[in-house]
Short mmCIF file of C-alpha atoms and ligand atoms in Angstrom, two decimals:
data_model
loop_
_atom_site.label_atom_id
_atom_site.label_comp_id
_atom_site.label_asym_id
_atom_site.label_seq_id
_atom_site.Cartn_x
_atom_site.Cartn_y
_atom_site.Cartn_z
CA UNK A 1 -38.91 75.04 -235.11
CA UNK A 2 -41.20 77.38 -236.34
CA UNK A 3 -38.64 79.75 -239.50
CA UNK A 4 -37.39 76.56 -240.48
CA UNK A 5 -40.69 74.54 -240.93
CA UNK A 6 -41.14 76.60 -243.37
CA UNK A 7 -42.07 74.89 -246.77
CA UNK A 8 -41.16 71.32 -245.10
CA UNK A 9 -43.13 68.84 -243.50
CA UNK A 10 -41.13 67.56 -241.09
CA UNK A 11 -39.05 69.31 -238.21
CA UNK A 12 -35.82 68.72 -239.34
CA UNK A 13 -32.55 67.70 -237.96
CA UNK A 14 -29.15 69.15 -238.32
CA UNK A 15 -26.13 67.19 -238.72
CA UNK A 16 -22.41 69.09 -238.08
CA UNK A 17 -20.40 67.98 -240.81
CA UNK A 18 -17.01 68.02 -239.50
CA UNK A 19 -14.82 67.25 -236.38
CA UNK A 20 -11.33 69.42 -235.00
CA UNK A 21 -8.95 67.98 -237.59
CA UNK A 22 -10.36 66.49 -240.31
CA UNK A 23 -8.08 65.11 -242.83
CA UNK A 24 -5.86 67.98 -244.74
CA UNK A 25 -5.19 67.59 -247.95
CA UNK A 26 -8.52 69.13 -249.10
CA UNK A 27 -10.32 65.92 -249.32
CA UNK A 28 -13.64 66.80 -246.99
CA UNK A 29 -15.59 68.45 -249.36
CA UNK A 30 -15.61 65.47 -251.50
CA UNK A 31 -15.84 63.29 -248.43
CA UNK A 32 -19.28 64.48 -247.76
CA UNK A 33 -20.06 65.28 -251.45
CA UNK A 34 -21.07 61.35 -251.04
CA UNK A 35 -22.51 61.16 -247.48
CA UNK A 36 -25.48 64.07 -248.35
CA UNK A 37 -27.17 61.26 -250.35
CA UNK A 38 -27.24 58.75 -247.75
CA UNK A 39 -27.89 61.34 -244.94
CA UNK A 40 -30.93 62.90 -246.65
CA UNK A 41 -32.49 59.21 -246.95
CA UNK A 42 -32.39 58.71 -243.28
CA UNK A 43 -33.54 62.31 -242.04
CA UNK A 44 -31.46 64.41 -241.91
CA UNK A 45 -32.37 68.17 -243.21
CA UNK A 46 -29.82 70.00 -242.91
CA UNK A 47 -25.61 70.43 -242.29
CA UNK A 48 -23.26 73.08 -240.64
CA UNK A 49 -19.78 72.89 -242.69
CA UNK A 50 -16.85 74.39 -240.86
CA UNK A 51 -15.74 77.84 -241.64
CA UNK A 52 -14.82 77.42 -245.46
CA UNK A 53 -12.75 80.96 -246.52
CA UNK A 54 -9.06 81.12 -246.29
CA UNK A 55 -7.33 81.45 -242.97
CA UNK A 56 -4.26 81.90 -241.18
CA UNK A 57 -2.56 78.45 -241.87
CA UNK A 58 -3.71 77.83 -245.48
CA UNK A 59 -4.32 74.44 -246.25
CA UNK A 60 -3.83 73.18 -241.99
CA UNK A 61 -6.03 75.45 -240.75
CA UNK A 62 -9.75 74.71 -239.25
CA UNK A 63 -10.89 78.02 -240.68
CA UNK A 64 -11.73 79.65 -237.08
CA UNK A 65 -8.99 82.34 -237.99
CA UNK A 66 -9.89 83.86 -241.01
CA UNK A 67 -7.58 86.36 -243.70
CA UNK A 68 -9.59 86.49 -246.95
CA UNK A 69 -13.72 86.00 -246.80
CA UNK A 70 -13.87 85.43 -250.39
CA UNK A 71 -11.44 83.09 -250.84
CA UNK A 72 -12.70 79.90 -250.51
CA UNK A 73 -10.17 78.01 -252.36
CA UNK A 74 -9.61 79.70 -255.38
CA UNK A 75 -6.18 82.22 -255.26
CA UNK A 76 -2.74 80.72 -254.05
CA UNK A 77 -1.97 82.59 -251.08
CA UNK A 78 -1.06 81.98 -246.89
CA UNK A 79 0.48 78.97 -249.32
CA UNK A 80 -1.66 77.12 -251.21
CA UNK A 81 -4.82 77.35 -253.07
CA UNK A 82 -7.26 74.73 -251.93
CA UNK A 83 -8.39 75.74 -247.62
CA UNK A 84 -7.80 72.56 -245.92
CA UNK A 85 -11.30 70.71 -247.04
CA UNK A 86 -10.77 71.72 -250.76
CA UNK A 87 -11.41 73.83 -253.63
CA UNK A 88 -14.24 76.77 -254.13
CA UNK A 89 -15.17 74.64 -256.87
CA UNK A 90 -15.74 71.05 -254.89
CA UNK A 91 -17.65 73.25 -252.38
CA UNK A 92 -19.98 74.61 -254.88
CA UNK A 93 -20.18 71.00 -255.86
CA UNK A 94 -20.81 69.30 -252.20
CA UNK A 95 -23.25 71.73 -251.75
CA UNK A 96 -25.34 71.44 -255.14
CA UNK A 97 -25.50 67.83 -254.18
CA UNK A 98 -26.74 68.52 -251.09
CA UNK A 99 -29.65 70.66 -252.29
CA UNK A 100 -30.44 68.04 -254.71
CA UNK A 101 -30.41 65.65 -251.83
CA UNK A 102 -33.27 68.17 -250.01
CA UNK A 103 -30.36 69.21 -247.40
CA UNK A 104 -30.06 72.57 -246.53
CA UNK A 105 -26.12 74.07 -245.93
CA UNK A 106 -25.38 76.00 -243.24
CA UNK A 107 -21.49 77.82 -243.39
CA UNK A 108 -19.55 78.87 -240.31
CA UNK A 109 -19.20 82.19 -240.01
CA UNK A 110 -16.46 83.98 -238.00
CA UNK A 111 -16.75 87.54 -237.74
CA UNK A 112 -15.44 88.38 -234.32
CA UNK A 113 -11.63 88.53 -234.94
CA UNK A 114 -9.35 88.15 -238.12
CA UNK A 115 -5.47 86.32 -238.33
CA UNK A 116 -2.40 86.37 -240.61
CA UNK A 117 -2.46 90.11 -241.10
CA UNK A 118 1.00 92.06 -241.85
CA UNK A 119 2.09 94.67 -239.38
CA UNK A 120 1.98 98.38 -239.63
CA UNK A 121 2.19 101.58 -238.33
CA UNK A 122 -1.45 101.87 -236.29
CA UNK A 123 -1.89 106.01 -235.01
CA UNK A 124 -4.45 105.15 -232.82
CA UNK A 125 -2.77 102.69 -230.65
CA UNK A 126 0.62 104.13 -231.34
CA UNK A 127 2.40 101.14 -232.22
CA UNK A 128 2.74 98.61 -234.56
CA UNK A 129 -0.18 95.78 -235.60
CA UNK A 130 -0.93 93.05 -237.03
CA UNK A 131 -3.52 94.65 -239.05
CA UNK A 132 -2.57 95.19 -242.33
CA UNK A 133 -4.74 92.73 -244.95
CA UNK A 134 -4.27 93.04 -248.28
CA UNK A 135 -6.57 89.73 -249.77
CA UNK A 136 -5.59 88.06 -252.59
CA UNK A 137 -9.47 88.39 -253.61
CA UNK A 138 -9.02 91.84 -253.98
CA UNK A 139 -12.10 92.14 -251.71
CA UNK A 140 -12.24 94.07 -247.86
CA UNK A 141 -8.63 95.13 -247.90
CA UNK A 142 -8.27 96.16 -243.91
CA UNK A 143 -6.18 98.22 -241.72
CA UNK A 144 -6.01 99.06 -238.32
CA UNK A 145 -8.99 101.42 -238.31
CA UNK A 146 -11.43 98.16 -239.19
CA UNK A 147 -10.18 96.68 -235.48
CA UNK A 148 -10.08 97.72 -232.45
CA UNK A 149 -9.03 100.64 -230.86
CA UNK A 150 -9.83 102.87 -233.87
CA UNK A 151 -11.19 106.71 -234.36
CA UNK A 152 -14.57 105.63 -233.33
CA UNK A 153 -13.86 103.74 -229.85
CA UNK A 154 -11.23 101.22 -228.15
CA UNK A 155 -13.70 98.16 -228.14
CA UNK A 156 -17.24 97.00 -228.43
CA UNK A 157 -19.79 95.64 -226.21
CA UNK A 158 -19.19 92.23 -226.54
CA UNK A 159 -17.20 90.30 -224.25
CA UNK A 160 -13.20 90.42 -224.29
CA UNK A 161 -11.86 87.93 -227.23
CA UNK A 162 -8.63 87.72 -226.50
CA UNK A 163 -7.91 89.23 -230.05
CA UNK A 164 -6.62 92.67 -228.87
CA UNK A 165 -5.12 93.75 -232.49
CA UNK A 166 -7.58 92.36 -234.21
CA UNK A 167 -10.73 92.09 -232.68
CA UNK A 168 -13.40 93.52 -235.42
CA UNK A 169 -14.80 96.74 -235.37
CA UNK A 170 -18.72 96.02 -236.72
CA UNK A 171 -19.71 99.44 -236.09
CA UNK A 172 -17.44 100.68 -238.79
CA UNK A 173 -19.60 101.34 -241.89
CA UNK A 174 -17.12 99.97 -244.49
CA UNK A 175 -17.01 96.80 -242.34
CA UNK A 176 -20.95 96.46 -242.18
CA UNK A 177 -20.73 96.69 -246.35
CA UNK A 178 -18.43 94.51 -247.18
CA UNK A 179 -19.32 91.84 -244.30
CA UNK A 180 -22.81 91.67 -244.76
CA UNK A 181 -24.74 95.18 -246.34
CA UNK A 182 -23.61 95.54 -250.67
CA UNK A 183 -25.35 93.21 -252.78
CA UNK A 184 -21.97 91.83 -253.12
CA UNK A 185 -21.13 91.71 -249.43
CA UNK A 186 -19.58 88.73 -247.89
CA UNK A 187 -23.11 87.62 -246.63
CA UNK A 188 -24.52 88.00 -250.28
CA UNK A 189 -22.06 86.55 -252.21
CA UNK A 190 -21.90 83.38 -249.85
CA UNK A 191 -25.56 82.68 -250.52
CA UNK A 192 -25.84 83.76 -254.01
CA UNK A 193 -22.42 82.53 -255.56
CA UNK A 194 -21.54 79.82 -253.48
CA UNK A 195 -24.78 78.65 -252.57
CA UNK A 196 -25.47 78.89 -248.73
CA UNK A 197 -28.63 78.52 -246.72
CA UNK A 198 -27.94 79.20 -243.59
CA UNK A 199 -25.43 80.79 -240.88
CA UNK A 200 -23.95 79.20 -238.24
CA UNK A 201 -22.01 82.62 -236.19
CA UNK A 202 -19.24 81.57 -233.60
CA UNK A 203 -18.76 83.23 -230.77
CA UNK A 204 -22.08 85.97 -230.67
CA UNK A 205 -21.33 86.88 -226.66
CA UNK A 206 -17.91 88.65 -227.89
CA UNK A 207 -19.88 90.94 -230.23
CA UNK A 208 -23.01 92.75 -230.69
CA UNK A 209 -25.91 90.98 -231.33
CA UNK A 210 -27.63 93.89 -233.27
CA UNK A 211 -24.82 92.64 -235.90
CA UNK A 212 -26.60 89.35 -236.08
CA UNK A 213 -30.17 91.16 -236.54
CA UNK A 214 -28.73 93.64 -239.20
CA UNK A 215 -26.97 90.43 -241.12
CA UNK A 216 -30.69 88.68 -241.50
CA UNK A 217 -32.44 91.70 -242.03
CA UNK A 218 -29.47 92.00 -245.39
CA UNK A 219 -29.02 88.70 -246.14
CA UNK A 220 -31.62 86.62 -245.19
CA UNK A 221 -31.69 82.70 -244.02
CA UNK A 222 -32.00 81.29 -240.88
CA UNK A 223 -28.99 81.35 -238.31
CA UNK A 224 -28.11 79.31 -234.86
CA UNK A 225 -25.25 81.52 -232.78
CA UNK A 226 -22.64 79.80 -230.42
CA UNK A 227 -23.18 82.00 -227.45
CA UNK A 228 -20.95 79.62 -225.10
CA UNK A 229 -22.94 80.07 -221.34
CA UNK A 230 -24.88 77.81 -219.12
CA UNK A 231 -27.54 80.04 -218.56
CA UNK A 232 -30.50 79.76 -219.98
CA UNK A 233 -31.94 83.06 -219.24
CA UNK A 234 -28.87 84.90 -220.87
CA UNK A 235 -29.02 83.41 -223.93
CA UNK A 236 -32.70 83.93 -223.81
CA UNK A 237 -32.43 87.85 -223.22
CA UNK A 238 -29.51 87.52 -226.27
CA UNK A 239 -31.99 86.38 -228.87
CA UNK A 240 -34.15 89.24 -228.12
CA UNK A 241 -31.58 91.93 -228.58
CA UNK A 242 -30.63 89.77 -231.75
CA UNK A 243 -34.31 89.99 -233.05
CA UNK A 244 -36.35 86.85 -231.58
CA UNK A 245 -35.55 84.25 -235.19
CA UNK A 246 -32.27 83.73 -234.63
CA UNK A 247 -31.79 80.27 -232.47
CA UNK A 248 -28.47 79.46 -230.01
CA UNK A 249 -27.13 76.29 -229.46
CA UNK A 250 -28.48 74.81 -226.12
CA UNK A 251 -25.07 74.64 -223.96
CA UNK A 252 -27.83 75.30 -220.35
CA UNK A 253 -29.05 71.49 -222.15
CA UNK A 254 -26.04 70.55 -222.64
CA UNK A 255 -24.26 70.74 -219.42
CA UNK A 256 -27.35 69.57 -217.75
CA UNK A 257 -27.56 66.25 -219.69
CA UNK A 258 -23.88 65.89 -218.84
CA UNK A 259 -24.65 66.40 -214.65
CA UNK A 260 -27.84 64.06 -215.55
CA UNK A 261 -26.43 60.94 -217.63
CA UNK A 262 -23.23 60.81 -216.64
CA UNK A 263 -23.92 62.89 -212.64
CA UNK A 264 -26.18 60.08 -212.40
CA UNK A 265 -29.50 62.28 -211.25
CA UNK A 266 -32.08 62.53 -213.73
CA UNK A 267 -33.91 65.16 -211.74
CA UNK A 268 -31.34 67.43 -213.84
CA UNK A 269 -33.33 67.18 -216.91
CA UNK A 270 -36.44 69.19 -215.28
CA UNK A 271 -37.04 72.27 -216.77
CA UNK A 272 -33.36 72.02 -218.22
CA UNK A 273 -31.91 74.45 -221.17
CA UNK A 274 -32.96 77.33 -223.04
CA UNK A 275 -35.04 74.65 -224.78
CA UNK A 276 -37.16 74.58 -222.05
CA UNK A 277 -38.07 77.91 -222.16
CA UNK A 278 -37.62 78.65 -226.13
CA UNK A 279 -37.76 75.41 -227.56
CA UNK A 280 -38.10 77.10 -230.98
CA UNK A 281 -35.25 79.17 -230.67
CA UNK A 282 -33.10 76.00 -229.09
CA UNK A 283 -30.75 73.63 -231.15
CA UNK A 284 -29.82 70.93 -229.29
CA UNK A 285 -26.91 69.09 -229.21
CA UNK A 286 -24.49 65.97 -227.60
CA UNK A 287 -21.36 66.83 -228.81
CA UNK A 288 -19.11 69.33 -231.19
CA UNK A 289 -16.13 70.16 -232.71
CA UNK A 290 -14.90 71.22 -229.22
CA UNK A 291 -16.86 70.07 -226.47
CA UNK A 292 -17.51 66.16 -225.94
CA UNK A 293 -17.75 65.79 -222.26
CA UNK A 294 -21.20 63.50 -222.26
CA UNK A 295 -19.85 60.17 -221.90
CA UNK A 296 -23.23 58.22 -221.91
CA UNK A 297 -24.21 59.80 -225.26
CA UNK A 298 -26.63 57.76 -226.30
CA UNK A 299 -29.27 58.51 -223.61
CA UNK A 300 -28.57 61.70 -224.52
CA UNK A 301 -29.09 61.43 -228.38
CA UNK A 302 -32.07 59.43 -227.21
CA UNK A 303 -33.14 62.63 -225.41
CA UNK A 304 -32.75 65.31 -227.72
CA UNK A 305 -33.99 63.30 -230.67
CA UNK A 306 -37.02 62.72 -229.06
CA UNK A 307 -37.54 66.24 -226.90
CA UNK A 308 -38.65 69.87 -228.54
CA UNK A 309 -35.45 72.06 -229.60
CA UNK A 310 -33.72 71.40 -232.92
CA UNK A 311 -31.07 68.48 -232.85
CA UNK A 312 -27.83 68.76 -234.57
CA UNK A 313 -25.42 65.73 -234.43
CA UNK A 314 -21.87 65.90 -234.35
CA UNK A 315 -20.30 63.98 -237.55
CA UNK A 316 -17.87 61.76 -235.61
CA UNK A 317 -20.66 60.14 -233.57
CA UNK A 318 -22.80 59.39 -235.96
CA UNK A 319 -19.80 58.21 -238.67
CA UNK A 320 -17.52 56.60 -236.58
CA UNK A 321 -18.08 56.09 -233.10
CA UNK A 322 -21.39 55.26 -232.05
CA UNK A 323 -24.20 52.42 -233.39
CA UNK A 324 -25.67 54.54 -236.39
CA UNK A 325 -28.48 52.11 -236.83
CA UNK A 326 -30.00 53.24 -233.32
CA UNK A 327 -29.48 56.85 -234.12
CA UNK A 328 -31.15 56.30 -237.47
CA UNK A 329 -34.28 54.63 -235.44
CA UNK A 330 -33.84 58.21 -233.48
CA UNK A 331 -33.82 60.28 -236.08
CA UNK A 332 -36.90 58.72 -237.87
CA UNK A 333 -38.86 58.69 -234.55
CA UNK A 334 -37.74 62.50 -234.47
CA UNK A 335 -39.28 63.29 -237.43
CA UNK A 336 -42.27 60.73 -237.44
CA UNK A 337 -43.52 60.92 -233.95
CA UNK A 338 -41.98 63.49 -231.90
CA UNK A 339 -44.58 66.35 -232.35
CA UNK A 340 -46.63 68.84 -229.97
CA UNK A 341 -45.72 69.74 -225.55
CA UNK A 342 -44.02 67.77 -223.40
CA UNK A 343 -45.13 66.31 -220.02
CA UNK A 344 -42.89 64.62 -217.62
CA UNK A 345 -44.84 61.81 -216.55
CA UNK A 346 -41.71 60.08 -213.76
CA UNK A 347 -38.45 61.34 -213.15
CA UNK A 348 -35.98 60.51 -209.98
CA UNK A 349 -32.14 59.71 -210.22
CA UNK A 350 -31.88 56.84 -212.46
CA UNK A 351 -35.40 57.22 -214.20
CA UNK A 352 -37.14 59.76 -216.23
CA UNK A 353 -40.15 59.10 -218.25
CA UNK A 354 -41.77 62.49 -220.71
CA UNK A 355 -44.71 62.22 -223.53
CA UNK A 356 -45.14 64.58 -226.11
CA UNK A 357 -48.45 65.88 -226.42
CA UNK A 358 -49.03 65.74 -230.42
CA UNK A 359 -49.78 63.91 -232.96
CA UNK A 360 -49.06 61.04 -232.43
CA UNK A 361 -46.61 61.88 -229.78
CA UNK A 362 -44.59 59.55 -227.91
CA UNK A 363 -43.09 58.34 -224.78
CA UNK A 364 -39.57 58.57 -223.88
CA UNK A 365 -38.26 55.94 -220.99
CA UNK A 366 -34.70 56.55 -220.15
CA UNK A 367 -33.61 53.87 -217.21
CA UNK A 368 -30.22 54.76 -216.28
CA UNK A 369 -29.78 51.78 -213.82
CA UNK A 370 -28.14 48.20 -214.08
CA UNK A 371 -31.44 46.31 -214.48
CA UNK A 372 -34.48 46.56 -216.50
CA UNK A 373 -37.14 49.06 -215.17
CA UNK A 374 -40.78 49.07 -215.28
CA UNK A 375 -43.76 51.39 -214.21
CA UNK A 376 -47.11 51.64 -214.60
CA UNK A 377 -47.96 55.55 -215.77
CA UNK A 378 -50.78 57.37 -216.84
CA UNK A 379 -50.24 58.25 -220.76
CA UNK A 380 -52.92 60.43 -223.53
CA UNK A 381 -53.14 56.80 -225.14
CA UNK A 382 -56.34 55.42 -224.40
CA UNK A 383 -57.13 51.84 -225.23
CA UNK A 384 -54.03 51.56 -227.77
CA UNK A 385 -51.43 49.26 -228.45
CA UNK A 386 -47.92 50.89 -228.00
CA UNK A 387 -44.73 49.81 -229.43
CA UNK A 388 -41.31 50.89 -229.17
CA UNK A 389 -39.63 52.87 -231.83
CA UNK A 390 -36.30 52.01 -230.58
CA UNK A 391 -36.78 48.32 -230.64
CA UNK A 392 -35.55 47.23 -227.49
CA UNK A 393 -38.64 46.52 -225.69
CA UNK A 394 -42.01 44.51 -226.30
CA UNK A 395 -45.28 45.71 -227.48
CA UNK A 396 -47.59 47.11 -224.70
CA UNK A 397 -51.60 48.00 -224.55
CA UNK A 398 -52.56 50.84 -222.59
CA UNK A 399 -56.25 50.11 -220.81
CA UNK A 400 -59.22 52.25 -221.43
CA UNK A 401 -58.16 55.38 -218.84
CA UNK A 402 -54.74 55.62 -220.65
CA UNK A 403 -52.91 53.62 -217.78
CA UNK A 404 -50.11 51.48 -218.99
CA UNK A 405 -47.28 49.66 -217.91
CA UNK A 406 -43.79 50.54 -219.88
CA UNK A 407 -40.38 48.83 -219.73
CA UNK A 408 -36.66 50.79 -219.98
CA UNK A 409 -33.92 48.49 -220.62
CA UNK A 410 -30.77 49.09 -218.33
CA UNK A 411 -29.03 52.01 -219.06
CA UNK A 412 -31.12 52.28 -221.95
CA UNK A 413 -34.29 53.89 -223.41
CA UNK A 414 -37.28 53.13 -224.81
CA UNK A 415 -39.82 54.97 -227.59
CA UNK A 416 -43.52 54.03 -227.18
CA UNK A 417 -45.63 55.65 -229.63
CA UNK A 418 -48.59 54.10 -231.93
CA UNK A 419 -47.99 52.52 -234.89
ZN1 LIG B 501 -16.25 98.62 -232.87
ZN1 LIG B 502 -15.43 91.72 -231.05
ZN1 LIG B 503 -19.45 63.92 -218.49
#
C-alpha cells in the first residue's frame, strides 16, 4: 500500500502479535522479544501489539479498558506494576529488537471509553460516576467533564458504546492535548519514548473520525482503524472523513471469504471488500483476537496473501494452529510475486482462478472441491514455463498466445508465477 511502501521495497505484511488471553504473568513481551527475529527472516514487516498501558484489571487485563495511558508497566497501581504482557522496560526492549529486526510496531490504541475510575459527584448528569481518575503517572487526571454528558454536549457523533459514564469526550480541548496534541501528549510520548510506529485505533465507528485525522496530522505514522461493518461503501466514505491515509481492516472481505470458503460459493469473492474498491486503504485479514469464524482458513490465507489489500495474520494461526511452512511459501510469494491489478480469469462455486497484472504477477487457483481440478485459461504469460509457488502442483508451459492449462489440488490452491 502506497504510505507504507514508503522507503521499503517490498509490500509488507502485518502480523497481530497476540490472541484474547495470552499468558498473564507478564511474560509476552519477552515471548515475542524472540519471535521478531525469526518473523522478519520470513517476511513479515510489521506487528500490532495489544493495547499496552494500564487498565482496569492490572496484571489480567487485555488492555481494551484502559485507566492510566502512560503507564505501561512502570507504577504499582489497579495492583501490580507489570500490565499483563510485562514491564515498560521489556516493551521498550521487544520493540528495539524489532526495529533491529526491520519490523515496524504498531500499538493498540483505545480512545473511545476509559475503566476503573472512582466515583464522584458529576453536576451535569446529577448523580454520581465513575469518572474520577487520578493516574498514578501523574499524567491526564480526568473527571466527569472529560466524558460524556459534560458542559459542551451529552454525546458525540459516533455510534452508542455502551460506555454511558465514560464514553470520551474528544472534543474537549484538554482531552485533544493530552491524548494526542502537546509534544508530550499520549500520541507523542508513545512514539518518541517508547518507540512506536504505528496505530492500530479500536472501535473508529463509536467516535469521530476527524479525531483520527487530527491524531496523524500531530503525531504522525501510519494507522489501520477497526471500524467493525460489512459494508464496504461505509467504511469507504469513513476514510474520507478521516483524511484518505488512514486504512480499515477489511471485515466486507472478511465476511465474504467466510460465505465463500466455508458457504461453499466462490462467486462471493467477486468484487468482494473494501479491498476491492480501496485496495490501498484495505488490510486484510483471516482471523483476530475476536473474530475466527473462517473455518477453511487456509484458502483464505492463500487468498489474501496473494490478492491487493495489506495482510495481517493473526498470531495463533501462524504459531500454533495451522502448517507455518505453507504460510511462509505465502508470505514469500506475497512479497516476491504478488504485484500490479487483478483479473479474475474463472470463478463458479467451488473454483476461482485471478492473475495479478505486474511484475511478475501470478496466478491464484483455489479448487474448493473433493478432487483435483484443471482448466485451460488464457494468462499475460506468453510462451513461459510456470511453476507453483505453493508447491503442490507440477510445472506447466503456457503456449505462444498465453493459453495454459493449470491444476488446483482439492480443497486446495495453487501459485503459478515465473521463476
Ligand atoms: Zn464529546
Ligand atoms: Zn465515544
Ligand atoms: Zn465460517
Amino acid at each position: 500500500m502506497l504510505f507504507l511502501l514508503v522507503g521499503r521495497a517490498s509490500a509488507g505484511v502485518m502480523m497481530q502479535a497476540f490472541y484474547w488471553d495470552v499468558p498473564m504473568g507478564g511474560t509476552w513481551w519477552d515471548t515475542l522479544s524472540q519471535k521478531v527475529g525469526p518473523w522478519a527472516e520470513k517476511g513479515i514487516t510489521d506487528i500490532w501489539l495489544p493495547p499496552s498501558q494500564k487498565s482496569q484489571g492490572g496484571a489480567r487485563s487485555m488492555g481494551y479498558n484502559p485507566y492510566d495511558y502512560f503507564d505501561q508497566g512502570k507504577y504499582d497501581q489497579l495492583g501490580s506494576i507489570e500490565t499483563r504482557f510485562g514491564s515498560e522496560s521489556e516493551l521498550k526492549s521487544l520493540i528495539h529488537k524489532a526495529h533491529q529486526a526491520g519490523i515496524k510496531v504498531f500499538a493498540d490504541i483505545v480512545i473511545n471509553h476509559n475503566s476503573g475510575g472512582d466515583l464522584e459527584y458529576n453536576q451535569v448528569a446529577a448523580k454520581n460516576t465513575w469518572t474520577k481518575f487520578e493516574p498514578a503517572s501523574g499524567k491526564f487526571p480526568r473527571t466527569a467533564m472529560d466524558f460524556h454528558p459534560n458542559l459542551l454536549h451529552s454525546q458525540d457523533e459516533g455510534k452508542v458504546s455502551g460506555y454511558e459514564q465514560t464514553d470520551v469526550c474528544h472534543e474537549q480541548p484538554r482531552v485533544q492535548d493530552w491524548l494526542w496534541k502537546k509534544s508530550d501528549s499520549y500520541a507523542q510520548w508513545m512514539k518518541n519514548t517508547i518507540g512506536y510506529d504505528g496505530w492500530r485505533f479500536q472501535a473508529v465507528d463509536k467516535y469521530g473520525a476527524w479525531v483520527v485525522k487530527d491524531w496523524l496530522l500531530y503525531a504522525g505514522g501510519n494507522a489501520v482503524g477497526e471500524y467493525w461493518d460489512s459494508n464496504k461503501w461505509t467504511l469507504n466514505s469513513w476514510i474520507d472523513k478521516a483524511g484518505g491515509k488512514v486504512s480499515l481492516f477489511d471485515f466486507p472481505l472478511y465476511y465474504a471469504m467466510d460465505n465463500a470458503f466455508d458457504g461453499n460459493n466462490l462467486m462471493h469473492l467477486v468484487d468482494a471488500g473494501l479491498v476491492s474498491i480501496r485496495p490501498n486503504n484495505a488490510v486484510t485479514f483471516v482471523a483476530n483476537h475476536d473474530s475466527d469464524e473462517i473455518f477453511n482458513k487456509h484458502l483464505a490465507y492463500a487468498y489474501i496473501l496473494t490478492h491487493q489489500g495489506y495482510p495481517c495474520i493473526f498470531y495463533r494461526d501462524y504459531e500454533e494452529t495451522m502448517d507455518k511452512n505453507a504460510l511462509n511459501k505465502l508470505i514469500s510469494i506475497h512479497e516476491k510475486k504478488a504485484k500490479g491489478s487483478t483479473s479474475i480469469l474463472f470463478v463458479d462455486n467451488d473454483e476461482y482462478i485471478a492473475q495479478r497484472n505486474g511484475d511478475p504477477g501470478l496466478i491464484i487457483y483455489i479448487n474448493n472441491s473433493a478432487q483435483w481440478k484443471s482448466r485451460l485459461i488464457k494468462s499475460k504469460y506468453k510462451s513461459t514455463r510456470l511453476h507453483d509457488f505453493a508447491e503442490y502442483a507440477k510445472d506447466v508451459v503456457s503456449d505462444s498466445r498465453g493459453e495454459v492449462q493449470l491444476w488446483a489440488p482439492p480443497h486446495g490452491y495453487s501459485v503459478y508465477s515465473r521463476y
